[in-house]
Coordinates of C-alpha atoms in Angstrom, one line a residue:
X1 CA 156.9 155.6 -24.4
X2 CA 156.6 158.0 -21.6
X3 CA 153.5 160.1 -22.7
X4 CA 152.6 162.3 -19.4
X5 CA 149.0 162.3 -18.8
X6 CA 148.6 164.8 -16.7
X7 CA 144.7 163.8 -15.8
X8 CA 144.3 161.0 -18.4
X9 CA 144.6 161.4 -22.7
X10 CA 140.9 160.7 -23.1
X11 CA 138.9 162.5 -25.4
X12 CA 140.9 164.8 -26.4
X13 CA 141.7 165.3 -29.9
X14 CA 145.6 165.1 -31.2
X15 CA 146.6 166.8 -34.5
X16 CA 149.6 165.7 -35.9
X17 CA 151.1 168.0 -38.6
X18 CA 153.7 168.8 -41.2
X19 CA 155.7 166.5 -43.2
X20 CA 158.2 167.5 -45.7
X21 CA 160.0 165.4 -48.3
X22 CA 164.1 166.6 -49.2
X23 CA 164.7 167.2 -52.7
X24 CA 166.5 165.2 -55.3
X25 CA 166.5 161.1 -55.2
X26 CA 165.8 159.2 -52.5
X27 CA 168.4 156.6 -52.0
X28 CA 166.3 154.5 -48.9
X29 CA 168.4 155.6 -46.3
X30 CA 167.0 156.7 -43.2
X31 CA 168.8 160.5 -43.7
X32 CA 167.8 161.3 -46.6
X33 CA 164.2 161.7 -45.5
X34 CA 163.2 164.3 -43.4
X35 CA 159.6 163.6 -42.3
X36 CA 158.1 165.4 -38.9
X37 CA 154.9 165.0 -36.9
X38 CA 153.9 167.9 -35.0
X39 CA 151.3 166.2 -32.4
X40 CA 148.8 169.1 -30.4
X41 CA 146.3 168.5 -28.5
X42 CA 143.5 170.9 -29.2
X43 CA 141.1 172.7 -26.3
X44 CA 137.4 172.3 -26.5
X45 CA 137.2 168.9 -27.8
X46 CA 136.5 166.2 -25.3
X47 CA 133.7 163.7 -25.0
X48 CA 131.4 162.8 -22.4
X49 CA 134.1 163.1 -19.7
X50 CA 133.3 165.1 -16.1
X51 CA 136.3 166.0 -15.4
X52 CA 139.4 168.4 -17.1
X53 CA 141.5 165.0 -18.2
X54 CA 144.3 166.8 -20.1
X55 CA 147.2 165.5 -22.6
X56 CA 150.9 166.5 -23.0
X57 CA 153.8 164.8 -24.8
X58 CA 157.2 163.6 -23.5
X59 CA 160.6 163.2 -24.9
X60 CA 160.9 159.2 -26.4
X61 CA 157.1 159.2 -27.1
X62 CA 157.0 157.2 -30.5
X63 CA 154.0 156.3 -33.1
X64 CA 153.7 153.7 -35.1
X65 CA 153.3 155.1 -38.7
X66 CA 151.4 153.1 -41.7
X67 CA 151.4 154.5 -45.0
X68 CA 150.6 153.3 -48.4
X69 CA 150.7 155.1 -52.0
X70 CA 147.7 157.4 -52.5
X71 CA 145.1 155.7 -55.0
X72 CA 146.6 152.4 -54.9
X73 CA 145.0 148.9 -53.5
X74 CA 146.5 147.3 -50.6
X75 CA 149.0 144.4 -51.6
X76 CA 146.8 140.7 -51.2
X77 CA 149.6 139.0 -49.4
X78 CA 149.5 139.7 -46.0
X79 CA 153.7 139.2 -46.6
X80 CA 153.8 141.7 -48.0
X81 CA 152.2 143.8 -46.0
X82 CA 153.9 143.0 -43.1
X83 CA 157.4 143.5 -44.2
X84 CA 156.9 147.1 -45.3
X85 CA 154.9 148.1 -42.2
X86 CA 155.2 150.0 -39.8
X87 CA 157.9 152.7 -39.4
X88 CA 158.0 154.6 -36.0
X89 CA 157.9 158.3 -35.6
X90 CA 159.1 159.6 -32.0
X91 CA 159.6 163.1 -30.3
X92 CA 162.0 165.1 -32.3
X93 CA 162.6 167.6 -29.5
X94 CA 161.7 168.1 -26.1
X95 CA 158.2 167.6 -24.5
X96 CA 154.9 169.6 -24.2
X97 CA 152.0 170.4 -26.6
X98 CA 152.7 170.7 -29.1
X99 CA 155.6 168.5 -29.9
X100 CA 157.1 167.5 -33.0
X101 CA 158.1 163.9 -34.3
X102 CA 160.5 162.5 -36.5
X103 CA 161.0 159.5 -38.6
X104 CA 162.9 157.0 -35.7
X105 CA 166.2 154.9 -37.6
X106 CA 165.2 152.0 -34.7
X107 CA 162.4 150.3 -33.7
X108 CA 160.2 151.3 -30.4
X109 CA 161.4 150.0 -27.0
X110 CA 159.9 147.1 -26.5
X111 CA 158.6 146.6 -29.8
X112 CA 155.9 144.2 -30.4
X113 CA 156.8 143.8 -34.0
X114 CA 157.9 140.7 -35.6
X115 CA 160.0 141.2 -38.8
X116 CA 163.4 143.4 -38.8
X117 CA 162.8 147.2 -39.0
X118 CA 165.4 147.8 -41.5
X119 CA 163.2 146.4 -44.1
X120 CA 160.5 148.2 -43.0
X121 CA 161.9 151.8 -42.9
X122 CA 163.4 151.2 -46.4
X123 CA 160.2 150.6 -47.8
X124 CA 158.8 153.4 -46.4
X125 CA 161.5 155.4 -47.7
X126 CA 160.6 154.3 -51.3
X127 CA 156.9 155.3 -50.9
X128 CA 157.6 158.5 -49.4
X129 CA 159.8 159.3 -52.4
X130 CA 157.5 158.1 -54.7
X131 CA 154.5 160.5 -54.3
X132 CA 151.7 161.6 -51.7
X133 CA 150.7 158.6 -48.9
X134 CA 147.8 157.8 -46.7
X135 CA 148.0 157.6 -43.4
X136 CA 147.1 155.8 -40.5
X137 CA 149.0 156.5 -37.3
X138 CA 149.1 154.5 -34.3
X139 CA 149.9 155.2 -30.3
X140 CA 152.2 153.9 -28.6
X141 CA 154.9 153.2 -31.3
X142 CA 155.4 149.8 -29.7
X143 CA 152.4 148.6 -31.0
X144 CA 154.5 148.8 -34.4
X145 CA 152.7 145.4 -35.4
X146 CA 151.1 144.7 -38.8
X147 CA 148.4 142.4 -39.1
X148 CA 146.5 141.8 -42.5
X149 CA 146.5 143.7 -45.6
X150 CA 145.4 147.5 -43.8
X151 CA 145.6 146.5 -40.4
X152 CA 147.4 146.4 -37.1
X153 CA 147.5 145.2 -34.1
X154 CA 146.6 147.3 -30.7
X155 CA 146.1 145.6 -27.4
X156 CA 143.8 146.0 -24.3
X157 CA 144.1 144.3 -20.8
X158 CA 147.0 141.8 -21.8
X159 CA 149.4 142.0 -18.6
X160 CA 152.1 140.0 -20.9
X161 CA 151.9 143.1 -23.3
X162 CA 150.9 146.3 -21.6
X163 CA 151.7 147.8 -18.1
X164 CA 148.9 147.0 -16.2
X165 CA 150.3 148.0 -12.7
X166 CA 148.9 151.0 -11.1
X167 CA 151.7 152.4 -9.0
X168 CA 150.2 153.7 -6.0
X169 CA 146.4 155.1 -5.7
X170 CA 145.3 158.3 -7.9
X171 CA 148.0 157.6 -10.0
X172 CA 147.4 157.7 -13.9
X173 CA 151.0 157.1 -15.2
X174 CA 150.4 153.9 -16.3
X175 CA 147.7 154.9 -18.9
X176 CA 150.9 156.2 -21.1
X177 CA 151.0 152.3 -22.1
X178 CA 146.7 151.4 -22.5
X179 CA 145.8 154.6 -24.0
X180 CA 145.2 153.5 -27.9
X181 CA 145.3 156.5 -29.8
X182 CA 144.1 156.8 -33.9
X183 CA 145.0 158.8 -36.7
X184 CA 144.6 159.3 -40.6
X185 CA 145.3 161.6 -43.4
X186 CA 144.8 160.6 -47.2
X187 CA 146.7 162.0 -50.4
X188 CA 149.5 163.8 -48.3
X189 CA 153.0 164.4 -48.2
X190 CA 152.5 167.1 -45.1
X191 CA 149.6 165.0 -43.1
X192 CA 147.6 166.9 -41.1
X193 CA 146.4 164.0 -38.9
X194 CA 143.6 164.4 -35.6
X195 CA 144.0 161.4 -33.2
X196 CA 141.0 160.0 -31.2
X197 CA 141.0 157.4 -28.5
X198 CA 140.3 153.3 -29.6
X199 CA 140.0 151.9 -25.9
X200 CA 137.3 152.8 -23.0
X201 CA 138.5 153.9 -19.9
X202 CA 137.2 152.7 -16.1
X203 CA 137.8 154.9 -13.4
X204 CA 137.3 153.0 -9.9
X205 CA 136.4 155.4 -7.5
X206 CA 136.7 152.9 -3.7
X207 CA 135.3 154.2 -1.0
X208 CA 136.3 152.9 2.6
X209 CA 132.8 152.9 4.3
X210 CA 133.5 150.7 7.3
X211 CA 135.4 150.8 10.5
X212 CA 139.0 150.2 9.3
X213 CA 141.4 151.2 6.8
X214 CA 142.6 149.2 4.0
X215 CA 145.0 149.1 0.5
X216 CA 144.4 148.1 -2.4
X217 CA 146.1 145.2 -3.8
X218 CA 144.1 144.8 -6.9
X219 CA 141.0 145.7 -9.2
X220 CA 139.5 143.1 -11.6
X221 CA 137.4 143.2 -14.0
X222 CA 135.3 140.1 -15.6
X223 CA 132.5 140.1 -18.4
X224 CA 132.2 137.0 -19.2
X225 CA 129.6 138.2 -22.3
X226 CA 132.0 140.3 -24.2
X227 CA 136.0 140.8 -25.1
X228 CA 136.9 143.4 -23.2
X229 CA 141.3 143.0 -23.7
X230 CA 143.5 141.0 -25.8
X231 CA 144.8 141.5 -28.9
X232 CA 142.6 143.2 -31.8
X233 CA 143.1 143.9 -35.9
X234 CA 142.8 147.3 -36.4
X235 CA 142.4 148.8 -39.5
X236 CA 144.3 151.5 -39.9
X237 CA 142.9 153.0 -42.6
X238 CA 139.3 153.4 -42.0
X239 CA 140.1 153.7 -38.1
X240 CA 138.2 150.6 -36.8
X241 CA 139.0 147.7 -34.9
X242 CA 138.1 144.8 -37.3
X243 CA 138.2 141.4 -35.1
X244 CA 140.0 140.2 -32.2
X245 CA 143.0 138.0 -32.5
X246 CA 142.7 136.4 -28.7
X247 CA 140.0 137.1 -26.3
X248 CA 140.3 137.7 -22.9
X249 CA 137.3 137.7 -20.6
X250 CA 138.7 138.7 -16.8
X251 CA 141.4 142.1 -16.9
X252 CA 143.1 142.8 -13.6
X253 CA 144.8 146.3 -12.5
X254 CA 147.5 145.3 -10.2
X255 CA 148.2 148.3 -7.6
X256 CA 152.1 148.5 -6.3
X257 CA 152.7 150.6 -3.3
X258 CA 149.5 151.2 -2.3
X259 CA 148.4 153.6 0.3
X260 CA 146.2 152.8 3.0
X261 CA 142.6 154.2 2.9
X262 CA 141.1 155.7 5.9
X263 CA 138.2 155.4 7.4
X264 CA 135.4 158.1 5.4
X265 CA 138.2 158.4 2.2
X266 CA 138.9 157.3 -0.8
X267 CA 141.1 156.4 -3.7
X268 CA 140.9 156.0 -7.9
X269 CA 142.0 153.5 -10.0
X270 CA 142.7 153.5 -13.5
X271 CA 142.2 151.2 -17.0
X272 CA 142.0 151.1 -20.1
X273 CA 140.3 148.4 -22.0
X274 CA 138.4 147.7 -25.5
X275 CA 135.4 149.0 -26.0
X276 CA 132.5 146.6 -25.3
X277 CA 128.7 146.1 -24.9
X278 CA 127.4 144.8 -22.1
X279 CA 124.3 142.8 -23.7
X280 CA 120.7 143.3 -22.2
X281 CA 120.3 141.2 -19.2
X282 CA 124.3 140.4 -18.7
X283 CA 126.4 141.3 -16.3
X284 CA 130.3 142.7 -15.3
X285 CA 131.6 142.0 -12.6
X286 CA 134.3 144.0 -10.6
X287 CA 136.5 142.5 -7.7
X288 CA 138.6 145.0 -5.2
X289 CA 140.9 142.7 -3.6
X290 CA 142.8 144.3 -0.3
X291 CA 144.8 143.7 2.7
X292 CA 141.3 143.0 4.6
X293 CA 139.7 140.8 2.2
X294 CA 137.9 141.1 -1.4
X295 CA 134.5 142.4 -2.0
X296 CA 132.5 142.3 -5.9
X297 CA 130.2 144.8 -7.3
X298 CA 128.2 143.7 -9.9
X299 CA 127.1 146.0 -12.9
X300 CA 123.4 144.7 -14.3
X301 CA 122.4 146.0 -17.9
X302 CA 119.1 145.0 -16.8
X303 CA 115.9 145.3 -19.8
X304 CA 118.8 147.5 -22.2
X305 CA 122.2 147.1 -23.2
X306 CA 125.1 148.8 -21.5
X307 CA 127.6 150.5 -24.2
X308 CA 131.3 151.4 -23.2
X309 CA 132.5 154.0 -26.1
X310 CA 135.7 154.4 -27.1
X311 CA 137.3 157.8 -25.5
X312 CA 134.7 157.7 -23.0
X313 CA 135.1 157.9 -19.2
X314 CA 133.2 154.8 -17.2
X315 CA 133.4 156.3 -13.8
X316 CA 132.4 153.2 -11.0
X317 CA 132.0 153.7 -7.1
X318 CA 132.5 151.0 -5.1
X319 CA 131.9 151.0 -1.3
X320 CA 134.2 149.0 0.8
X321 CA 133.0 148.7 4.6
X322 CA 135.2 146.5 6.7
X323 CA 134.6 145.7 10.2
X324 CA 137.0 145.4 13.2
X325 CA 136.7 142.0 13.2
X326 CA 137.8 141.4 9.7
X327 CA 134.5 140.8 8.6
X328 CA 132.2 142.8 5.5
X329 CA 133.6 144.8 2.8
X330 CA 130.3 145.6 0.9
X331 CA 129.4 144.4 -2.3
X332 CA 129.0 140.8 -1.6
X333 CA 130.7 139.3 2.1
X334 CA 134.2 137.2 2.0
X335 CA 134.0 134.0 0.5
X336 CA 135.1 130.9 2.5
X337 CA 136.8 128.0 0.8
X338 CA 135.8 124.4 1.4
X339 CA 138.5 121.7 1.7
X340 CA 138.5 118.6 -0.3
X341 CA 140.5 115.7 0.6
X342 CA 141.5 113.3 -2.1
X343 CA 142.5 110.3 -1.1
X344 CA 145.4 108.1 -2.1
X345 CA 145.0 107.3 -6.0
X346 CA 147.4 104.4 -7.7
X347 CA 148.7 105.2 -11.3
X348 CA 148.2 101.7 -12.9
X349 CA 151.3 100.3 -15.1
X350 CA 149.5 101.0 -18.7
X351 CA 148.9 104.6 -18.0
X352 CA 150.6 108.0 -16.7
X353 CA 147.4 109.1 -16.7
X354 CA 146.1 109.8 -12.3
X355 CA 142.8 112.2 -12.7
X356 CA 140.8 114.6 -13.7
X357 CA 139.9 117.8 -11.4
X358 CA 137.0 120.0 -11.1
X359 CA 138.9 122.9 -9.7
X360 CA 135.1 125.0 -9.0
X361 CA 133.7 122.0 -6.5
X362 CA 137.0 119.5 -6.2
X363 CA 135.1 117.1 -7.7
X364 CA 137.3 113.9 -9.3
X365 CA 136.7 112.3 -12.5
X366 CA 138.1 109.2 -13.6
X367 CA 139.2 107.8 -17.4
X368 CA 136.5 106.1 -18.9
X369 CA 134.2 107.2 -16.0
X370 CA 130.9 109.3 -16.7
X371 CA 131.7 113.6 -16.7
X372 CA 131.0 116.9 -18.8
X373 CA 134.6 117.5 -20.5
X374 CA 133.8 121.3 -19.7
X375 CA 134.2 120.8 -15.8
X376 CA 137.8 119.8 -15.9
X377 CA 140.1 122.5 -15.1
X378 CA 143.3 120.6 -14.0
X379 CA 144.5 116.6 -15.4
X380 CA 146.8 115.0 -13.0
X381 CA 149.5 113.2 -14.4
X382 CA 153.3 111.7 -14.5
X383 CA 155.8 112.9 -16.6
X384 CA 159.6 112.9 -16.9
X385 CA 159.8 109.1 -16.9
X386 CA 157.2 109.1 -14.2
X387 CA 159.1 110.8 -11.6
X388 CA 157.5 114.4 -12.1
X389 CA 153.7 114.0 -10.6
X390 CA 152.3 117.0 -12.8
X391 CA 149.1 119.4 -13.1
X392 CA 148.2 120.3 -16.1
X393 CA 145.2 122.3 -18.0
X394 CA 143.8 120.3 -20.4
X395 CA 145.0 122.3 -23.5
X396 CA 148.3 121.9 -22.4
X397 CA 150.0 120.1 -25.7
X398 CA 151.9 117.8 -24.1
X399 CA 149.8 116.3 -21.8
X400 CA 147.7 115.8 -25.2
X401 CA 150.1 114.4 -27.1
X402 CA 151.4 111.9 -24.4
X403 CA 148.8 111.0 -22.1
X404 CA 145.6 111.7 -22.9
X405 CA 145.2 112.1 -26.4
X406 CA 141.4 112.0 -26.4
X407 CA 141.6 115.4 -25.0
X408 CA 141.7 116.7 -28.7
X409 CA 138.2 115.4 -29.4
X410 CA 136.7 117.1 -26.1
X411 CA 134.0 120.4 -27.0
X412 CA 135.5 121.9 -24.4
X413 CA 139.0 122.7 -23.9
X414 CA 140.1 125.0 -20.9
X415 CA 142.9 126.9 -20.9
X416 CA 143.6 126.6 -17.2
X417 CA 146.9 128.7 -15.0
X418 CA 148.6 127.4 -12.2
X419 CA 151.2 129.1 -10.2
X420 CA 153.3 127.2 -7.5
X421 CA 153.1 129.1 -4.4
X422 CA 155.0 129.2 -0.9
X423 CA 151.4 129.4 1.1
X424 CA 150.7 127.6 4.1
X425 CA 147.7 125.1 2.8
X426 CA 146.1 125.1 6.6
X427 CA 146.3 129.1 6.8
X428 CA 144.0 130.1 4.0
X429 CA 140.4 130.1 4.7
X430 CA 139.4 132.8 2.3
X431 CA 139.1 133.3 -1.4
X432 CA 140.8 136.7 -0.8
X433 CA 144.1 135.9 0.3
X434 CA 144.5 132.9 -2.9
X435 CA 143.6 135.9 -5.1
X436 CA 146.1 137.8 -3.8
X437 CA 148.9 135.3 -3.0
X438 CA 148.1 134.4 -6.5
X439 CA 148.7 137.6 -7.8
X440 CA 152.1 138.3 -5.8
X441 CA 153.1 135.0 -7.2
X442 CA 155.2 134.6 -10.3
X443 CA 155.4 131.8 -12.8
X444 CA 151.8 131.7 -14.6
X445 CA 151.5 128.7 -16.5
X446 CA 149.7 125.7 -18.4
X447 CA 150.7 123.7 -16.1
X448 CA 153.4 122.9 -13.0
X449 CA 155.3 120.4 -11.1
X450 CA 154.8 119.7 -7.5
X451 CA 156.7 117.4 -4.7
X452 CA 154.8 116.2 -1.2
X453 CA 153.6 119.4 1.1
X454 CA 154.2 121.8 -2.2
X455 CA 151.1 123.9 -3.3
X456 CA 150.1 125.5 -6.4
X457 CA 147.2 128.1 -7.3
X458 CA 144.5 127.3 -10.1
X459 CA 142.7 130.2 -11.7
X460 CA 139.9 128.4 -13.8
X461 CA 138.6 129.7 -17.4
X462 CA 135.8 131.2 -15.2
X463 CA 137.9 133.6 -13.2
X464 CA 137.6 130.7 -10.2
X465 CA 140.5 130.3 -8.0
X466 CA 141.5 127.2 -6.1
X467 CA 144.5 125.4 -4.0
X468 CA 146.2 122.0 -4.7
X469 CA 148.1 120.4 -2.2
X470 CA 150.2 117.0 -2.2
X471 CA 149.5 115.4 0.8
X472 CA 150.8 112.2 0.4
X473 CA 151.8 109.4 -1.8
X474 CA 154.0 106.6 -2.3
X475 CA 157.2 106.6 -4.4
X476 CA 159.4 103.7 -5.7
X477 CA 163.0 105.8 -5.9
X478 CA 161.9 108.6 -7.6
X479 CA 159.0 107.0 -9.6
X480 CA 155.2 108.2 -8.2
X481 CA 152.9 105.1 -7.6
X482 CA 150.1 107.0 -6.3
X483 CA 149.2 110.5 -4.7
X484 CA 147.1 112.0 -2.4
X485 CA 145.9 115.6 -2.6
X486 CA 144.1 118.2 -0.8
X487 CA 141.6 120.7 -2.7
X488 CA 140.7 124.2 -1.2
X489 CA 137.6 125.9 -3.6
X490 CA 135.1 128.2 -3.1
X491 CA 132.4 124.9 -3.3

């Protein structure tokens, strides 16, 4: 788990050699199988990278091994499957290039997989006895997750699954949890396995262009034509990612201890995410948020489609120029927020059911009133025997389930956050500082629970952020009658 990139694993190739079975009968415990993975990185064989990225290995590095008999067909039951795979390989001794691994008795650290690894491990053991394997190796071990008959999973841009905090600027650490790395070998007992590189890697290059300095507080990027993270299939043994499990549209690179950037310099920032087209005439965008405000470069595949390759290096420069005054930052100016004021709206004595909220414009909808179902980011409502008022996205399964139950029927069902926040509502006048207090917040959710002067943080579907506040409303004890509210948005 600690692989040390020294400039970043990309296209380089990784050989992973030499496994040799004991003698005599193989009784399915772990000792009685000596199996070892020598992993080398060979010179000479990068792709379409400017720069010497290099790759060692460290000391608790693990892989996430598949292996089925030689000549055999996958089981049908994906049960079945999944209970004999994977095992985990990690560093047998020390660190460098090259470095030899050994058949792990535990799971990875943090192991995404699902079923025990006793079971797994003693199947393998009975297939390793049994005659030459097939291969399919994955990095990092933790990934040691099987999917369908062949497959498993590997993930991009998931903050709830990979590291995706940058610690400091020009720091590539990090990468030792994106970097997806592939291998196979067929008809072995002593694979000899080269590893190549699933994800595509962006390299931010910021530039401070203006009059001040400024840090970094977080890179995001948003493609709103292609899957660019989440959770894929990958098949393991013809080294392809077959279909995405979940999609996610909008990946951010959170930067901890960030160093200023003066005036005239200039700082990198690192990702790793699937590999995606960017269709003719589409666009990505990417956000730089800092301490002086957020600025958005937009990338334009224009007449011809834009192709990020796996094990390829995307390098993007992005000029920041802030003023004294606070104002610029290049790319496209700081975005001010427009307040909406709601006023006081009564819960009637048939329904929990207060409102429905366009978080991109404020706009209000009603129950039974005219609206496009796709507009509403947030439903208002009262819960816990009416005394919790409550702000919920629509695919939240209670509020379906209790409330509003015609929200199963809608086209269009957003999967909204919200994040309470301890923000002063009056203060924040720019779409920067929610991105950011949004990002220092904790709590990410469906949906949350709010009192009178509390505030919470929507990020929409479409990467749009906005502010809720309870302003007012009338309680009966601890039952809500009505509410009033106070919308900040960037309409």
């Amino acid at each position: 788990m600690k692989k040390n990139i020294l400039l970043f694993a990309m296209f380089a190739a990784v050989s992973a050699v030499s496994c040799s079975k004991t003698e005599g009968v193989i009784d399915n415990k772990p000792q009685d199988v000596s199996c070892v993975l020598v992993a080398e990185v060979e010179p000479g064989t990068k792709t379409s990278t400017s720069s010497d990225f290099k790759v060692t290995w460290s000391a608790g590095d693990a892989l996430a091994v598949y292996t089925w008999p030689a000549g055999t067909e996958l089981p049908s039951d994906a049960a079945v499957w999944r209970s004999a795979e994977p095992v985990v390989f990690i560093t047998a001794e020390g660190s460098g290039n090259p470095c030899r691994f050994s058949l792990a008795s535990d799971d990875a650290e943090k192991s995404l997989a699902e079923l025990p690894y006793a079971d797994r491990l003693s199947a393998f053991n009975t297939r390793y006895a049994a005659g030459n394997l097939d291969w399919g190796v994955i990095y990092p071990g933790r990934m040691a997750n099987a999917s369908r008959p062949g497959m498993g999973i590997v993930v991009f841009g998931d903050q709830e699954r990979v590291n995706c905090t940058q610690k400091g600027n020009n720091n590539l650490e990090h990468l030792a949890d994106q970097d997806v790395l592939y291998g196979y070998a067929s008809n072995t007992l002593s694979p000899k396995v080269k590893m190549r590189h699933v994800g595509t890697m962006f390299e931010y290059v910021v530039k401070n262009t203006g009059e001040v300095p400024f840090v970094v507080n977080t890179v995001k990027i948003k493609v709103a034509s292609a899957v660019i993270g989440g959770q894929f299939r990958y098949n393991v043994m013809e080294g392809k990612i077959d279909s995405d499990m979940t999609q996610i549209h909008e990946c951010p690179l959170y930067v901890s201890e960030g160093e200023s950037i003066p005036v005239g310099g200039e700082a990198k920032f690192y990702q790793i995410l699937a590999p995606f087209t960017l269709a003719a005439n589409k666009t990505a965008e990417i956000t730089i948020v800092t301490d002086k405000g957020n600025s958005t470069k937009t990338i334009a595949a224009d007449a011809s489609e834009l192709v990020f390759l796996p094990g390829k290096q995307n390098t993007i420069d992005i000029e920041l120029a802030f003023k004294e005054s606070g104002e610029g930052g290049g790319g496209e100016t700081e975005t001010p927020l427009v307040q909406h004021d709601i006023a006081e709206s009564w819960f009637s004595s048939e329904s929990n059911l207060g409102c429905y909220l366009n978080m991109a414009n404020g706009e209000k909808y009603v129950y039974g009133g005219e609206f496009n179902k796709a507009d509403v980011d947030i439903v208002v409502f009262r819960g816990s025997g009416k005394t919790a008022l409550t702000f919920a996205a629509p695919v939240d399964s209670g509020l379906q389930e209790w409330v509003d139950n015609s929200i199963k029927g809608w086209d269009t069902i957003n999967d909204t956050k919200v994040k309470k926040v301890d923000v002063d509502f009056d203060q924040v006048t720019k779409l920067s500082e929610i991105v950011s207090a949004y990002d220092a917040a904790a709590g990410e959710d469906v949906r949350c629970i709010l009192a009178k002067e509390e505030t919470a943080i929507v990020k929409t579907v479409d990467g749009e952020y906005a502010l809720i506040k309870v302003t007012g409303g009338t309680k009966y004890d601890d039952v809500w009658g009505s509410f009033a509210l106070s919308l900040k948005t960037v309409k």
